[in-house]
Coordinates of C-alpha atoms in Angstrom, one line a residue:
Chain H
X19 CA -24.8 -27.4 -17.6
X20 CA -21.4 -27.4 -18.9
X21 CA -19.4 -29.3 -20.7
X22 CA -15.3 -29.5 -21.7
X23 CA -14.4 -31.6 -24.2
X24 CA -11.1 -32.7 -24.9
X25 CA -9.3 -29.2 -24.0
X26 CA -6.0 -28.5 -25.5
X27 CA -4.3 -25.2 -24.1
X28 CA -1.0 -24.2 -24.8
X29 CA 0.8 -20.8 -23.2
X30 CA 3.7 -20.7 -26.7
X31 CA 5.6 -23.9 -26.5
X32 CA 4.5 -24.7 -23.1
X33 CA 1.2 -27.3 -22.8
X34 CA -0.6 -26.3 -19.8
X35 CA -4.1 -28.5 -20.8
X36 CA -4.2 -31.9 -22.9
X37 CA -7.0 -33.3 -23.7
X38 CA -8.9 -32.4 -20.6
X39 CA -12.7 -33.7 -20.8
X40 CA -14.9 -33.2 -17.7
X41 CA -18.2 -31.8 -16.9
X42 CA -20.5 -30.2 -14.6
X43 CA -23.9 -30.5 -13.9
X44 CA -26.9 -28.3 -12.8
X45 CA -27.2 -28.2 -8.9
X46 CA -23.8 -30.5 -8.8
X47 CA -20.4 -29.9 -6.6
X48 CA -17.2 -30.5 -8.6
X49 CA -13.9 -30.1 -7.3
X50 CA -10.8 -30.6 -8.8
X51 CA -7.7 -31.1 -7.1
X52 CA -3.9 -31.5 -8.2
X53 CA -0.3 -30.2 -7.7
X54 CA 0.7 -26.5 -8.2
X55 CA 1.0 -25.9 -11.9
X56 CA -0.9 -28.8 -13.4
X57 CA -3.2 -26.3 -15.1
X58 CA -6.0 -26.0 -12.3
X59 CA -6.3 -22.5 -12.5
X60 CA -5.6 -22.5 -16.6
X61 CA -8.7 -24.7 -16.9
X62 CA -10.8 -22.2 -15.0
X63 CA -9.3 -19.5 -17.0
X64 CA -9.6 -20.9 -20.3
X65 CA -14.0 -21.3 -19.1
X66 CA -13.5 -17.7 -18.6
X67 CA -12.7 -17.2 -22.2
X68 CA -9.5 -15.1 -20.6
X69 CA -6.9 -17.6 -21.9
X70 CA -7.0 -18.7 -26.1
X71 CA -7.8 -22.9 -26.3
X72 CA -6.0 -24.7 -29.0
X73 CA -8.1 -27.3 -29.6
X74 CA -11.4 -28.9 -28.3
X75 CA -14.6 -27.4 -27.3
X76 CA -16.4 -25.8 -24.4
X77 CA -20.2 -26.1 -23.9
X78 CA -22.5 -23.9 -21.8
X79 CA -25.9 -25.4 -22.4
X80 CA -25.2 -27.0 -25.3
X81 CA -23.7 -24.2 -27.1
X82 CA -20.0 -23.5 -27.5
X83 CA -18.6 -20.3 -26.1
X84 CA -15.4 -20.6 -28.5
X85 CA -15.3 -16.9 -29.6
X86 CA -17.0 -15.4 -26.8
X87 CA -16.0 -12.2 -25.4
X88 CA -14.3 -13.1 -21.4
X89 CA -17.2 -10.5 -20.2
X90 CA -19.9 -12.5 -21.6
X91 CA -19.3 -15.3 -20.2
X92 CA -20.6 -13.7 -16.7
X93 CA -23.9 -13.3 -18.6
X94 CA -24.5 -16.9 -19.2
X95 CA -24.2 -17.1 -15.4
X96 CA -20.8 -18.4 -14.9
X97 CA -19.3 -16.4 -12.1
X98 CA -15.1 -16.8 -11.3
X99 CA -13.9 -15.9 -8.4
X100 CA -9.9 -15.1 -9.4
X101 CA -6.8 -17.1 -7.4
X102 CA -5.7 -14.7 -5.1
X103 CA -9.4 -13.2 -4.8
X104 CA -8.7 -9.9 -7.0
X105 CA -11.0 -7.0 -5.1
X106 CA -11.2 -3.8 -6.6
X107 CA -8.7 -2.6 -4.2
X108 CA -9.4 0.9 -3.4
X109 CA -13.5 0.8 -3.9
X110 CA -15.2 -0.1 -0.7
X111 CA -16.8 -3.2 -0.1
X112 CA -20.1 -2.2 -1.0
X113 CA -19.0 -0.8 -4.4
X114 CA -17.6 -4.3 -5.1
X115 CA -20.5 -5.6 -4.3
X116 CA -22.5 -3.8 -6.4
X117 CA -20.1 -4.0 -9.4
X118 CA -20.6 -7.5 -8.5
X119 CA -24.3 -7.3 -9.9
X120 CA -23.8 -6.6 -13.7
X121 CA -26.1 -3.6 -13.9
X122 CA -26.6 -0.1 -13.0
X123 CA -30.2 -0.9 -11.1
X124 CA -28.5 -2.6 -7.7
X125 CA -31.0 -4.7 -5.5
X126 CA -30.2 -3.3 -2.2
X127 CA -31.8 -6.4 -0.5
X128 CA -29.7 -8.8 -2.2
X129 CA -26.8 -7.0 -1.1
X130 CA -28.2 -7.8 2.4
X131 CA -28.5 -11.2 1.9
X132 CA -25.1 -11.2 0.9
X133 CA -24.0 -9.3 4.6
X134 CA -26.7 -12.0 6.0
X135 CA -24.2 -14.6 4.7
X136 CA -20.8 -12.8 5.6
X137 CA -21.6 -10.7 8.8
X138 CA -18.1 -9.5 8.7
X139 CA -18.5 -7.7 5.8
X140 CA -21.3 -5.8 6.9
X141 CA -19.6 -4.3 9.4
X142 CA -16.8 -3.0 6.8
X143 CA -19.3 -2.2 4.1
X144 CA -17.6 1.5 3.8
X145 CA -14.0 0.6 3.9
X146 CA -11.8 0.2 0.9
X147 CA -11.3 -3.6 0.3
X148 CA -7.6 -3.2 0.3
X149 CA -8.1 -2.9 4.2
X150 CA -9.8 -5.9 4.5
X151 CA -7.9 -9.1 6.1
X152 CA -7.7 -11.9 3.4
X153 CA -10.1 -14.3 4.6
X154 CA -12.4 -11.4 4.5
X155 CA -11.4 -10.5 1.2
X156 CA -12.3 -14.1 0.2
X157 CA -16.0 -13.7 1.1
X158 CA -15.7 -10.4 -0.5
X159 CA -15.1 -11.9 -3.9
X160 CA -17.1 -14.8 -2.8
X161 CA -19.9 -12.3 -2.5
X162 CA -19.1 -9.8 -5.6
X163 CA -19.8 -13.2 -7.6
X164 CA -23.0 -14.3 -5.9
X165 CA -24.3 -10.9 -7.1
X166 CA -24.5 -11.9 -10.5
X167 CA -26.9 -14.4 -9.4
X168 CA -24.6 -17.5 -11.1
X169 CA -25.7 -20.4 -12.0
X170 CA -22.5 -22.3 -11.4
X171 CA -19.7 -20.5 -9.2
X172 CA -16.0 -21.5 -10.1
X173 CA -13.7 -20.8 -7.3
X174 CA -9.9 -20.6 -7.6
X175 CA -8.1 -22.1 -4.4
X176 CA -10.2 -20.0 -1.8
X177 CA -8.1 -21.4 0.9
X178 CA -5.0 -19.4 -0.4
X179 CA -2.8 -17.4 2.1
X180 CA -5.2 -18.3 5.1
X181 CA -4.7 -19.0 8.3
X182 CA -6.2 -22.6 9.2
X183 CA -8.9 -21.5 11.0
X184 CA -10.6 -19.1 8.3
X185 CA -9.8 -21.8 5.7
X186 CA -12.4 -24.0 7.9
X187 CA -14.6 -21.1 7.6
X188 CA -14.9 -20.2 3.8
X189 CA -16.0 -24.3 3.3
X190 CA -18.2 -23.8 5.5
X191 CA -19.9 -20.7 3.9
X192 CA -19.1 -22.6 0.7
X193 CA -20.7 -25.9 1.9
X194 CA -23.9 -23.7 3.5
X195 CA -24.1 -21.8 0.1
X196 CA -24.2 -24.7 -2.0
X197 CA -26.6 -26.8 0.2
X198 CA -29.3 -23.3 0.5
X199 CA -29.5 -22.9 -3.0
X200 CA -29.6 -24.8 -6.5
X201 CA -25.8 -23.3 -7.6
X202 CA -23.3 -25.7 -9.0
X203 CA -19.9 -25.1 -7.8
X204 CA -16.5 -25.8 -9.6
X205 CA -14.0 -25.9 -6.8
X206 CA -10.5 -25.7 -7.7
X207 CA -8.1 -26.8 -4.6
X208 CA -4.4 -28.0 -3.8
X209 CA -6.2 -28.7 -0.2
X210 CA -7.4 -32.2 -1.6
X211 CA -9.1 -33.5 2.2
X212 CA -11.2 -30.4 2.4
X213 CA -12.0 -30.6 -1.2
X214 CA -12.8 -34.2 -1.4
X215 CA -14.9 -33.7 1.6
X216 CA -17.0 -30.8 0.4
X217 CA -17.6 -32.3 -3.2
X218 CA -19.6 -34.5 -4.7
X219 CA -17.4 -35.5 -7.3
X220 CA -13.6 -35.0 -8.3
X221 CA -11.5 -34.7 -10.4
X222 CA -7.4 -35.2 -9.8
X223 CA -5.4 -33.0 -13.1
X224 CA -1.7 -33.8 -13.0
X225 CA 0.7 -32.0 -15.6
X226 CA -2.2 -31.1 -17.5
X227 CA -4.2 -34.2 -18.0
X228 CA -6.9 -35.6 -15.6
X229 CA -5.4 -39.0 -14.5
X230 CA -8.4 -39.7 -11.7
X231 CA -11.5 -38.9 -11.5
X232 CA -15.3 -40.5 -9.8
X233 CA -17.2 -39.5 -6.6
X234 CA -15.4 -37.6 -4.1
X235 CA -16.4 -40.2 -1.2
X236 CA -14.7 -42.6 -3.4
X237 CA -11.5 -40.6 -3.8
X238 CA -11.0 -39.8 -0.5
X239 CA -10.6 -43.6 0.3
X240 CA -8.6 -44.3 -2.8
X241 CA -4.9 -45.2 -1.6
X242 CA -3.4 -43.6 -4.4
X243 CA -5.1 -40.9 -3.6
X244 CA -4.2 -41.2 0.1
X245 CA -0.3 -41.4 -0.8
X246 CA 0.2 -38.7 -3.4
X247 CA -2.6 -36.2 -2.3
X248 CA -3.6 -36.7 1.3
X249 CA -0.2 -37.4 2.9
X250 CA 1.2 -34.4 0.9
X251 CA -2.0 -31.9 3.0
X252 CA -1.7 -33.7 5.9
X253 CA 1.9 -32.5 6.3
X254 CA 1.1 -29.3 5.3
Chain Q
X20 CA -2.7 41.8 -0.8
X21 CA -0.2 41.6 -3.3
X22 CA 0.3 37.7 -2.6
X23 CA -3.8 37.6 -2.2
X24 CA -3.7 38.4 -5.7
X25 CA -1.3 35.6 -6.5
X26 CA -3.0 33.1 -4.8
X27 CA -6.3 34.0 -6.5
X28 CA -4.0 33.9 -9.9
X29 CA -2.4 31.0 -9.1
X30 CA -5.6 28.7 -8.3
X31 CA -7.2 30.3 -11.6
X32 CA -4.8 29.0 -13.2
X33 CA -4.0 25.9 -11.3
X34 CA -7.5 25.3 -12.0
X35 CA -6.7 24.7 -15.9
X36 CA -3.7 22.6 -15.2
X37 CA -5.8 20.2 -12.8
X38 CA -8.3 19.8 -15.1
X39 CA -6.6 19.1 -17.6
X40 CA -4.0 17.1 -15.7
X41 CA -7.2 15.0 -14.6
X42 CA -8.0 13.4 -18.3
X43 CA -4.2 12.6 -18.8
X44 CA -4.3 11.0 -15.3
X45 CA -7.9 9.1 -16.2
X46 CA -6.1 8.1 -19.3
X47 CA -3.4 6.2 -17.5
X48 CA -5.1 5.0 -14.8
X49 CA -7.7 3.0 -16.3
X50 CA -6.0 2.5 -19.6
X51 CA -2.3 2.5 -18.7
X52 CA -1.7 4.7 -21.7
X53 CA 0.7 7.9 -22.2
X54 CA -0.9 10.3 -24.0
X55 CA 1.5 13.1 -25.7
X56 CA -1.7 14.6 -27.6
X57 CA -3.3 15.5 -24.8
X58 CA -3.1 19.3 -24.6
X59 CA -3.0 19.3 -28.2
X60 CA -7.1 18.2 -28.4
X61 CA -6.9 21.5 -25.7
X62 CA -5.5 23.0 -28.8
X63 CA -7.9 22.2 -31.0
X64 CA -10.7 22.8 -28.4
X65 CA -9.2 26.8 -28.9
X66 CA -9.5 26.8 -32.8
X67 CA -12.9 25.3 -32.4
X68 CA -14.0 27.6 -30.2
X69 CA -12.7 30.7 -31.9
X70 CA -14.4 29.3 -35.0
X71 CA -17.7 28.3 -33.3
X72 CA -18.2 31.5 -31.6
X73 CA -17.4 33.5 -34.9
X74 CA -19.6 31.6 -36.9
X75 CA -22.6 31.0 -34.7
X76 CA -22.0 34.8 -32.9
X77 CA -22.4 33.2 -29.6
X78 CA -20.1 33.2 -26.8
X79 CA -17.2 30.9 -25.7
X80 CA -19.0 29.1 -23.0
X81 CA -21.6 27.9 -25.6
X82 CA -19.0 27.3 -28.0
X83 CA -17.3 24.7 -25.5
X84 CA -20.3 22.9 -24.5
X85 CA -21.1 22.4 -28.6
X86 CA -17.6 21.4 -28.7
X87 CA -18.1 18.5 -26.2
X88 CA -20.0 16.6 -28.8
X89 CA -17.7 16.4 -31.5
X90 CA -14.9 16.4 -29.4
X91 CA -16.5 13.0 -27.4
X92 CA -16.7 11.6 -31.2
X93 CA -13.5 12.5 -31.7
X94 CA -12.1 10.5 -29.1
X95 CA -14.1 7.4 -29.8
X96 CA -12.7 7.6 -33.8
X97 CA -8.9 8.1 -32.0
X98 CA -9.5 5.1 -29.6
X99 CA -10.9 2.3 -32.5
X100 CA -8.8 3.3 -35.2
X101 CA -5.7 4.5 -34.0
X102 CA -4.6 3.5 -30.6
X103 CA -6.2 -0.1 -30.6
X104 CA -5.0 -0.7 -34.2
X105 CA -1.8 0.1 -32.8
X106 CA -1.9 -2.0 -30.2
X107 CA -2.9 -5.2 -32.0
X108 CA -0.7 -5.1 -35.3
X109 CA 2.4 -5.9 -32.4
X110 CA 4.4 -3.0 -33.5
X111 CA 6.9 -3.1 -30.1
X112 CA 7.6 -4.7 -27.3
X113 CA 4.8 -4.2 -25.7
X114 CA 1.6 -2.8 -26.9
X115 CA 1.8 0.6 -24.5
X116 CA 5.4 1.4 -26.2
X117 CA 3.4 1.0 -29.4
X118 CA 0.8 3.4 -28.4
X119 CA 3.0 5.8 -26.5
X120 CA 4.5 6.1 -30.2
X121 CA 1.1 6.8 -31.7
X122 CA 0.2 9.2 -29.5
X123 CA 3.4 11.1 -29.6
X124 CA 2.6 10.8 -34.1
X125 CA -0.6 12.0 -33.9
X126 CA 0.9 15.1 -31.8
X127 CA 2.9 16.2 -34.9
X128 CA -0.1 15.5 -37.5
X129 CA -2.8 17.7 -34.9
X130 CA 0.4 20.3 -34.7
X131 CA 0.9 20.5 -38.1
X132 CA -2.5 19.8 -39.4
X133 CA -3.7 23.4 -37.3
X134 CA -1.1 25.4 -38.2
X135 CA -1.8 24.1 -42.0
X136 CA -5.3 25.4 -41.8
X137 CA -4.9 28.5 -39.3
X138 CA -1.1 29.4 -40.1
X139 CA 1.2 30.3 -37.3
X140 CA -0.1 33.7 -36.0
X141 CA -1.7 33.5 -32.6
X142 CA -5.3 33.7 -32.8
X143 CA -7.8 34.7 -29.5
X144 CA -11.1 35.2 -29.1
X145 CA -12.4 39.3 -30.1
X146 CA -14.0 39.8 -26.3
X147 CA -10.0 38.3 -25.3
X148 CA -9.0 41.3 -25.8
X149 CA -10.9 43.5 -23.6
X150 CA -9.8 43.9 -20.5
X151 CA -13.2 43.1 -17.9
X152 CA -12.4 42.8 -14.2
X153 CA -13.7 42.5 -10.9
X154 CA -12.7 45.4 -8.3
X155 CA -13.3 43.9 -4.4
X156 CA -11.2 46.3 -2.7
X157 CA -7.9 46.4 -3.7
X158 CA -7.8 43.2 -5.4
X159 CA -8.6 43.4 -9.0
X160 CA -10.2 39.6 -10.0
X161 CA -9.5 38.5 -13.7
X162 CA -13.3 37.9 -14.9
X163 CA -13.0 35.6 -17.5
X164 CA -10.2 33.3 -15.7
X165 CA -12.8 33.5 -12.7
X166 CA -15.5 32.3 -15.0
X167 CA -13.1 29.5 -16.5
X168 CA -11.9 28.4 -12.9
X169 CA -15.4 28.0 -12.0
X170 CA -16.5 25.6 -15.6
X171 CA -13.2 24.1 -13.9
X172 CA -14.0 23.1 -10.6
X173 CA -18.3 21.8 -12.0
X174 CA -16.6 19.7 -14.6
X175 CA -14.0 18.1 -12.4
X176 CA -16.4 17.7 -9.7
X177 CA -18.8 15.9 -12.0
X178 CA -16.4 14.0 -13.1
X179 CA -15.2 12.7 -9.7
X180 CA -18.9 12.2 -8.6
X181 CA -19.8 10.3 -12.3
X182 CA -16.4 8.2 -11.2
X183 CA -17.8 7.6 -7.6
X184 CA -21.2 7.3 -7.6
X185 CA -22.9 6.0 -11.1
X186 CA -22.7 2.6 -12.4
X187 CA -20.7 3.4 -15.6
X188 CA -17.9 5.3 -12.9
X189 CA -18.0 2.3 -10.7
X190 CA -17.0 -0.2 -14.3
X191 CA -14.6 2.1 -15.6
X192 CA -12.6 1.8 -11.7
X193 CA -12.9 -2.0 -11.4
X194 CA -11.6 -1.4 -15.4
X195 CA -8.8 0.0 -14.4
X196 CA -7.8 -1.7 -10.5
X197 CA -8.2 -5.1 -12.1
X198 CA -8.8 -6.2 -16.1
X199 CA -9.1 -9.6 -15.7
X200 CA -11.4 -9.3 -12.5
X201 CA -13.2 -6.8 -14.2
X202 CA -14.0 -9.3 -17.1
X203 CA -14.9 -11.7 -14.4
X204 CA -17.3 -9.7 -13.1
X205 CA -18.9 -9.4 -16.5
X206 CA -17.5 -5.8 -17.5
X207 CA -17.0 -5.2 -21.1
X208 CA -13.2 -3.7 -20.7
X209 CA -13.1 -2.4 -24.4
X210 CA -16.1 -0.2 -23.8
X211 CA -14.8 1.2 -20.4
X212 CA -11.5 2.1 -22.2
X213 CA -13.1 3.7 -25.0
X214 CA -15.4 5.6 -22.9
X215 CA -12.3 7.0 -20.6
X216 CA -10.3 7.8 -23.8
X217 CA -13.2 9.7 -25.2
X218 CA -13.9 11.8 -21.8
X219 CA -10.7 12.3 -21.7
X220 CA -10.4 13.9 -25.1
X221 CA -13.4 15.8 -23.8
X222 CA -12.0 17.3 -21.0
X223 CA -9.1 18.4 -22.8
X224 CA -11.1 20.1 -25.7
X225 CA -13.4 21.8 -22.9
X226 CA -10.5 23.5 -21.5
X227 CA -9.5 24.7 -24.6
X228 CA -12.5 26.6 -24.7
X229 CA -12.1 27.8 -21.1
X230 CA -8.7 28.6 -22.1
X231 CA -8.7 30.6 -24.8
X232 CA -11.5 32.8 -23.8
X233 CA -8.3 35.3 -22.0
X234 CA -5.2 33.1 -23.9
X235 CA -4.1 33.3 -27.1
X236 CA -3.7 30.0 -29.3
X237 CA -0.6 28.8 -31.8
X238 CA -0.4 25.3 -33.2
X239 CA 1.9 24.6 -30.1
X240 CA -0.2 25.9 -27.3
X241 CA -0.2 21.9 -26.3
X242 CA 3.5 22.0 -26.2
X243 CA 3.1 24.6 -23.2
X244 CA 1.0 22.7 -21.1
X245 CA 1.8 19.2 -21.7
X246 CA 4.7 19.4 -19.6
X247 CA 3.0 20.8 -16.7
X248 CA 0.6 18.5 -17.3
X249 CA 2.4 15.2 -16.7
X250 CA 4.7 17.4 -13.8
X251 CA 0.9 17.8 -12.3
X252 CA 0.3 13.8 -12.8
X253 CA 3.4 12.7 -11.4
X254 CA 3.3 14.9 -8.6
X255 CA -0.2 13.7 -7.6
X256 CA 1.3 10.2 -8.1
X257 CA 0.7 8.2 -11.5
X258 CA -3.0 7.5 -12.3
X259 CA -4.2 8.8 -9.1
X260 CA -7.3 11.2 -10.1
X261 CA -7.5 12.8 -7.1
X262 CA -4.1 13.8 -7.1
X263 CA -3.4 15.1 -10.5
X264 CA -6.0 17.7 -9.6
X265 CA -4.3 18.5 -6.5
X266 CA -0.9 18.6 -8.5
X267 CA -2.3 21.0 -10.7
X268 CA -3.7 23.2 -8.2
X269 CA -0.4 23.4 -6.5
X270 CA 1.3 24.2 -9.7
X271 CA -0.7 26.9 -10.6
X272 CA -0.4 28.3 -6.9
X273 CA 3.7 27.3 -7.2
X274 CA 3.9 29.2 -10.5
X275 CA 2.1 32.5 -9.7
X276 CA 3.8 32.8 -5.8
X277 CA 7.3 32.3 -7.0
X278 CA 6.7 36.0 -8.3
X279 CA 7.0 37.0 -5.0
X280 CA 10.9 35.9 -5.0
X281 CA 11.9 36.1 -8.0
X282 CA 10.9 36.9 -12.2
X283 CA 7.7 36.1 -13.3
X284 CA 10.5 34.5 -16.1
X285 CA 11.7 32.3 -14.1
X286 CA 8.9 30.5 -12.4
X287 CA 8.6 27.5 -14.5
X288 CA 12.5 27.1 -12.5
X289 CA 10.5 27.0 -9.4
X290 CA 8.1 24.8 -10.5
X291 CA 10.5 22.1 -12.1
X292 CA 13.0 23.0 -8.9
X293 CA 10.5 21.9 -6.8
X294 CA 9.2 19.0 -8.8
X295 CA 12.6 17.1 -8.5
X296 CA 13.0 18.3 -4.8
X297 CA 9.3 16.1 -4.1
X298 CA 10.5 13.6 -6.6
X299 CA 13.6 13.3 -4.2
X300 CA 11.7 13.0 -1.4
X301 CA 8.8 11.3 -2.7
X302 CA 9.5 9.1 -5.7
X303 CA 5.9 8.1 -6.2
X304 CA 4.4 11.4 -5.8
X305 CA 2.4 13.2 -3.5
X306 CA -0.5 10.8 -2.5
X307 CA 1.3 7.4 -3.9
X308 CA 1.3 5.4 -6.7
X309 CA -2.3 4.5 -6.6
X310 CA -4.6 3.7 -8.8
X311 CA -7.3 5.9 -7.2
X312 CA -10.1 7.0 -9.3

């Protein structure tokens, strides 16, 4: 459903993207894993339309969102959930949910089935996000994007700032969401293992170029992989 | 009953600041913006009331509530052509010191474009004049300030409710606690800051009317409020809704009690005194730096 083709993104003199092609399709789980700064979260970004691209195209269903506004991008059922998960701080959880759903007419029962996924949230539905520990503010955000109803769900390192246990958790929920429903999901990790192992295919970016890339069951086995990436997380 | 009658004078008038305290706090809540024009739409609000209720030979209230609708336009025409403009020609820094500027411009050019078109001399509404009070006792109760403080209290309640409970409320808060999630979450940010510049305008021009229904108005009303205005934001802490209301209302209270101690002269003294003296205490105001809408 989407396609990035040869991406060139510069912040002034510094290149974050070059020449970055990869794609996603309908009902598929990408992830991409790499280093801290080698423009994960700048290629997620730039989909959002919330960073300028120099050159090359993105495609949404064959058409190229190159002068889109960031907030339609939503529309066309592309839903981001930030790095560092970005709640509306000082709503409650239910008005973050419901901000989550694009309109003023809110269905009440998908807002259920959102508590149905996250219990925990449920129980907080009155309290001001800001209160909320961060693994619960990740299915917060996880869930203020489901509301949209996306088609493809791009998630910015939702392991971030957990403690190992909850990082299990949210890939699981993300592993249970993708298998129950026909979402594609764009996973964006510097936790390669868990990554590998939720995904169906992957992509490695280094300093702003993707070096490897092929199915993730492939990856993981990959010894160059295994030296550079999955020595590094099983360290820590 | 002496400093019953204060009180009662104090939240009358602590009713105007908070309202009017509330649109400058909107305004840099959501949109991070400084707005030195402020209590000069208030201005403006007076003039167009006094007009309106002289042409149309209908009464101030009226007046105010016709006055929302240019006043709303107003805002909008401000917004797109002024204060965006501003912001993407690069003119400083950054683009709020850009608008900051603006706004602080278009305070001379409303100034001077009033007293241009309704000179110098204070102008007030006829029925301003007459003196109409309420007798409960001993307590004599100022009837049009008690008419304003009540317009005061509905319209910042609506507000807060339109800010809590709607759809449009819920955007302009996710607006303002987070752009870039906002965007995310598919809200167009322009139209969310244009809309709060506008109400804000609105407000503004709304208590004008209130206002000069028992005050008199000069080309520099604004310059007497606007002070007390951003005192009353501060105080409540900076972009905090909630609190700029609650600043006013203590200012007003503040402002009319010091009587009790000292000249009625002296009591913006008290109020700035006091001002640093929280400031000291509390450097990001009353209930926090908060963006809490």
């Amino acid at each position: 459903m989407i396609v990035i083709d040869n991406l060139t993104v510069a912040y002034g003199s510094v290149q974050a993207l070059t020449g970055v092609s990869l794609e996603i399709g309908a009902n598929e789980f990408v992830s991409i894993i790499g280093p801290n700064g080698a423009g994960k979260t700048t290629l997620l970004k730039s989909i959002s339309n919330v960073v300028p691209w120099q050159s090359g195209d993105i495609r949404v269903d064959g058409t190229s969102i190159r002068g889109r506004e960031g907030w339609d991008i939503a529309r066309l059922g592309i839903s981001h959930v930030p790095e560092g998960r970005r709640v509306f701080g000082q709503m409650t959880v239910e008005d973050n949910l419901k901000i989550g759903a694009m309109s003023s007419r809110v269905d009440m029962a998908q807002i259920q089935g959102i508590y149905d996924l996250f219990p925990h949230l449920a129980a907080r539905k009155h309290a001001r996000a800001i209160t909320l520990s961060g693994g619960e503010q990740q299915m917060l955000a996880i869930g203020r994007a489901l509301m949209s109803r996306p088609r493809l769900l791009m998630l910015d390192e939702p392991s971030m700032g957990l403690a190992p246990l909850l990082v299990e958790q949210v890939f699981h929920h993300i592993g249970e969401l993708f298998k129950s429903s026909s979402l594609s999901v764009l996973l964006i990790e510097q936790r390669a293992t868990e990554a590998l192992e939720a995904s169906q295919r992957s992509y490695v970016l280094e300093q702003g170029r993707v070096v490897i890339s092929g199915p993730s069951a492939k990856l993981l086995n990959d010894p160059a992989i295994q030296s550079s990436y999955l020595g590094i997380t099983a360290k820590g | 009953m002496y400093a019953l009658q204060l009180v009662i004078a104090g939240l009358q008038q602590g009713g105007i600041i908070a309202l009017l305290s509330m649109g400058l706090a909107l305004m840099f809540g959501v949109l991070r913006l400084v707005n030195f024009a402020q209590a000069d739409f208030m201005m403006l609000g007076m003039y167009g009331v006094i007009v309106l209720t002289a042409t149309l030979h209908t009464n101030f209230v009226l007046s105010s509530l016709l006055l929302a609708i240019p006043a709303f336009a107003a805002g909008l025409f401000v917004y797109q052509f002024i204060i965006r403009q501003v912001a993407k020609a690069k003119l400083a820094s950054a683009p709020e010191h850009a608008q900051l500027l603006a706004t602080l411009g278009l305070s001379l050019v409303l100034q001077n474009g009033a007293e241009m078109i309704w000179g110098a001399t204070p102008r007030s509404l006829p029925s301003a004049q007459e003196l109409s009070v309420w007798h409960i006792g001993k307590l004599s109760i100022d009837q049009p300030r008690t008419i304003g403080f009540c317009i005061a209290v509905v319209v910042a309640v609506t507000m807060l409710l339109v800010l809590r409970n709607t759809h449009i409320g819920r955007t302009v808060r996710a607006a303002a606690s987070d752009r870039e999630a906002a965007i995310y979450v598919g809200i167009n940010v322009r139209k969310a800051y244009l809309l709060t510049f506008a109400v804000s305008i609105l407000l503004s021009v709304i208590v004008g009317g209130i206002l000069v229904s028992y005050y008199p108005v000069t080309p520099q009303t604004g310059s007497d409020f606007i002070l007390l205005m951003f005192t009353a934001v501060i105080m409540g802490g900076l972009g905090n809704v909630m609190g700029a209301m609650a600043g006013g209302l203590i200012l007003g209270l503040v402002q009319s009690l010091s009587q009790l101690i000292i000249p009625l002269e002296l009591n913006n003294a008290v109020v700035f005194g006091l001002f640093l003296a929280l400031m000291l205490v509390r450097p990001k105001g009353i209930f926090g730096e908060v963006t809490r809408l």
